[in-house]
Coordinates of C-alpha atoms in Angstrom, one line a residue:
X1021 CA 206.1 29.1 140.4
X1022 CA 204.5 31.1 137.6
X1023 CA 207.9 31.7 136.0
X1024 CA 208.4 27.9 136.1
X1025 CA 205.1 27.3 134.3
X1026 CA 205.5 30.2 131.9
X1027 CA 209.1 29.6 130.8
X1028 CA 208.2 26.6 128.8
X1029 CA 205.2 24.6 127.7
X1030 CA 203.3 23.3 130.6
X1031 CA 204.0 19.6 130.5
X1032 CA 202.5 16.8 132.6
X1033 CA 205.9 15.7 134.1
X1034 CA 206.7 19.2 135.1
X1035 CA 203.3 19.6 136.9
X1036 CA 203.6 16.2 138.5
X1037 CA 207.1 17.0 139.8
X1038 CA 206.0 20.4 141.1
X1039 CA 203.1 18.8 142.9
X1040 CA 205.4 16.2 144.4
X1041 CA 207.7 19.0 145.6
X1042 CA 204.7 20.8 147.2
X1043 CA 203.5 17.6 148.8
X1044 CA 206.9 16.8 150.2
X1045 CA 207.1 20.3 151.7
X1046 CA 203.6 20.0 153.2
X1047 CA 204.1 16.5 154.6
X1048 CA 207.4 17.6 156.2
X1049 CA 205.7 20.7 157.7
X1050 CA 202.5 19.0 159.0
X1051 CA 203.3 15.4 159.6
X1052 CA 206.9 14.7 160.3
X1053 CA 208.6 15.1 163.7
X1054 CA 211.5 17.4 163.5
X1055 CA 215.0 16.1 163.6
X1056 CA 214.1 12.6 162.5
X1057 CA 215.6 10.6 159.6
X1058 CA 212.6 11.1 157.4
X1059 CA 212.5 14.8 158.2
X1060 CA 216.1 15.3 156.8
X1061 CA 215.5 12.9 153.9
X1062 CA 212.5 15.0 152.9
X1063 CA 214.8 18.0 152.4
X1064 CA 217.0 15.9 150.1
X1065 CA 214.0 14.6 148.1
X1066 CA 212.7 18.2 147.7
X1067 CA 216.1 19.3 146.6
X1068 CA 216.3 16.5 144.0
X1069 CA 212.8 17.3 142.7
X1070 CA 213.6 21.0 142.6
X1071 CA 216.8 20.2 140.6
X1072 CA 214.8 18.1 138.1
X1073 CA 212.1 20.9 137.7
X1074 CA 214.9 23.5 137.3
X1075 CA 216.5 21.5 134.5
X1076 CA 213.3 21.8 132.5
X1077 CA 214.0 25.4 131.5
X1078 CA 215.8 28.7 132.2
X1079 CA 214.6 32.1 133.4
X1080 CA 213.8 32.3 137.1
X1081 CA 213.4 28.6 137.6
X1082 CA 215.8 28.8 140.5
X1083 CA 212.8 30.1 142.5
X1084 CA 211.6 26.5 142.7
X1085 CA 214.2 26.2 145.4
X1086 CA 212.7 29.1 147.4
X1087 CA 210.3 27.0 149.6
X1088 CA 213.0 24.5 150.4
X1089 CA 215.4 27.4 151.2
X1090 CA 212.9 28.9 153.5
X1091 CA 212.4 25.6 155.3
X1092 CA 216.1 25.0 155.5
X1093 CA 216.8 28.5 156.8
X1094 CA 214.1 28.4 159.5
X1095 CA 214.4 24.8 160.7
X1096 CA 218.0 23.6 160.2
X1097 CA 221.3 24.7 161.9
X1098 CA 223.4 27.3 160.1
X1099 CA 225.9 24.8 158.7
X1100 CA 223.2 22.6 157.1
X1101 CA 221.5 25.8 155.7
X1102 CA 224.8 26.9 154.2
X1103 CA 225.3 23.4 152.7
X1104 CA 221.9 23.4 151.1
X1105 CA 222.5 26.9 149.8
X1106 CA 225.9 25.8 148.4
X1107 CA 224.2 22.8 146.7
X1108 CA 221.7 25.1 145.1
X1109 CA 224.4 27.5 143.9
X1110 CA 226.5 24.6 142.6
X1111 CA 223.6 23.1 140.8
X1112 CA 222.6 26.5 139.2
X1113 CA 226.2 27.1 138.3
X1114 CA 226.6 23.8 136.6
X1115 CA 223.4 24.1 134.7
X1116 CA 223.8 27.7 133.5
X1117 CA 227.5 28.6 133.6
X1118 CA 226.6 32.2 133.7
X1119 CA 228.1 34.5 136.3
X1120 CA 225.3 37.0 136.0
X1121 CA 222.7 34.3 136.6
X1122 CA 224.7 33.0 139.6
X1123 CA 224.8 36.5 141.1
X1124 CA 221.0 36.7 140.6
X1125 CA 220.6 33.4 142.4
X1126 CA 222.8 34.6 145.3
X1127 CA 221.1 38.0 145.5
X1128 CA 217.7 36.3 145.6
X1129 CA 218.6 33.5 148.0
X1130 CA 220.8 35.1 150.5
X1131 CA 218.1 37.3 152.1
X1132 CA 215.9 34.2 152.5
X1133 CA 218.8 32.5 154.4
X1134 CA 219.6 35.5 156.5
X1135 CA 215.9 36.3 157.4
X1136 CA 215.3 32.6 158.0
X1137 CA 218.2 32.4 160.4
X1138 CA 217.0 35.4 162.3
X1139 CA 213.5 34.0 162.5
X1140 CA 214.8 30.7 163.8
X1141 CA 216.9 32.4 166.5
X1142 CA 213.9 34.6 167.4
X1143 CA 211.7 31.5 167.7
X1144 CA 214.2 29.8 169.9
X1145 CA 214.4 32.9 172.1
X1146 CA 210.6 32.9 172.3
X1147 CA 210.5 29.3 173.4
X1148 CA 213.2 30.0 176.0
X1149 CA 211.2 33.0 177.3
X1150 CA 208.0 30.9 177.4
X1151 CA 209.9 28.2 179.3
X1152 CA 211.1 30.8 181.8
X1153 CA 207.7 32.3 182.1
X1154 CA 206.2 28.8 182.8
X1155 CA 208.8 28.2 185.5
X1156 CA 208.0 31.6 187.0
X1157 CA 204.3 30.7 187.1
X1158 CA 205.1 27.4 188.8
X1159 CA 207.2 29.2 191.4
X1160 CA 204.5 31.7 191.9
X1161 CA 202.0 29.0 192.6
X1162 CA 204.5 27.3 195.0
X1163 CA 205.0 30.6 196.8
X1164 CA 201.2 31.2 197.1
X1165 CA 200.8 27.7 198.6
X1166 CA 203.7 28.2 201.0
X1167 CA 202.3 31.6 202.0
X1168 CA 198.9 30.1 202.7
X1169 CA 200.5 27.4 204.8
X1170 CA 202.5 30.0 206.7
X1171 CA 199.3 32.0 207.3
X1172 CA 197.5 28.9 208.6
X1173 CA 200.5 28.1 210.8
X1174 CA 200.5 31.7 212.2
X1175 CA 196.8 31.5 212.9
X1176 CA 197.3 28.1 214.7
X1177 CA 200.1 29.6 216.8
X1178 CA 197.9 32.6 217.6
X1179 CA 195.0 30.4 218.7
X1180 CA 197.4 28.3 220.8
X1181 CA 198.7 31.4 222.5
X1182 CA 195.2 32.6 223.2
X1183 CA 194.3 29.2 224.7
X1184 CA 197.4 29.2 226.9
X1185 CA 196.7 32.7 228.2
X1186 CA 193.1 31.6 229.0
X1187 CA 194.4 28.5 230.8
X1188 CA 196.8 30.7 232.8
X1189 CA 194.1 33.1 233.8
X1190 CA 191.7 30.4 234.7
X1191 CA 194.4 28.8 236.9
X1192 CA 195.1 32.1 238.6
X1193 CA 191.4 32.7 239.2
X1194 CA 191.1 29.1 240.5
X1195 CA 194.0 29.5 242.8
X1196 CA 192.8 32.9 244.1
X1197 CA 189.2 31.8 244.7
X1198 CA 190.1 28.3 246.0
X1199 CA 192.7 29.4 248.6

């Protein structure tokens, strides 16, 4: 962001667009439910705002795309991430027409996409492991409950067996004494 501000004179439209870009990112992160229409639209809005900011000057202005690239890489499927990355590359290529600059954009952006993809996959695995752990805890509770019921049943059967034995002995004593 500092390169964006230092490359040219700080102008009000540039600052306003940068603030809109930041606000769009934060609203998407904190308020929007994932996978909804507005969620995906916010990526497009941020891309357009980033393109406008980028067009204000040269240098490392492509870094204005970094927050959106991070969000895209960590939240969207690989094909959508690749499409967004291709859009950034295409826009930078059209604006600069320099192969060296395009290579710089690729070298700086590709690690973001790769690491974002790895983070997204790790997060999904964490959620899957958490789900399995929750199921395991539920099963453990069910087993504890079933074990307690079996112990109660075993105690009841033991008490019934003791009572039957007492009844048998009292009948024998009654029969022996009475006859």
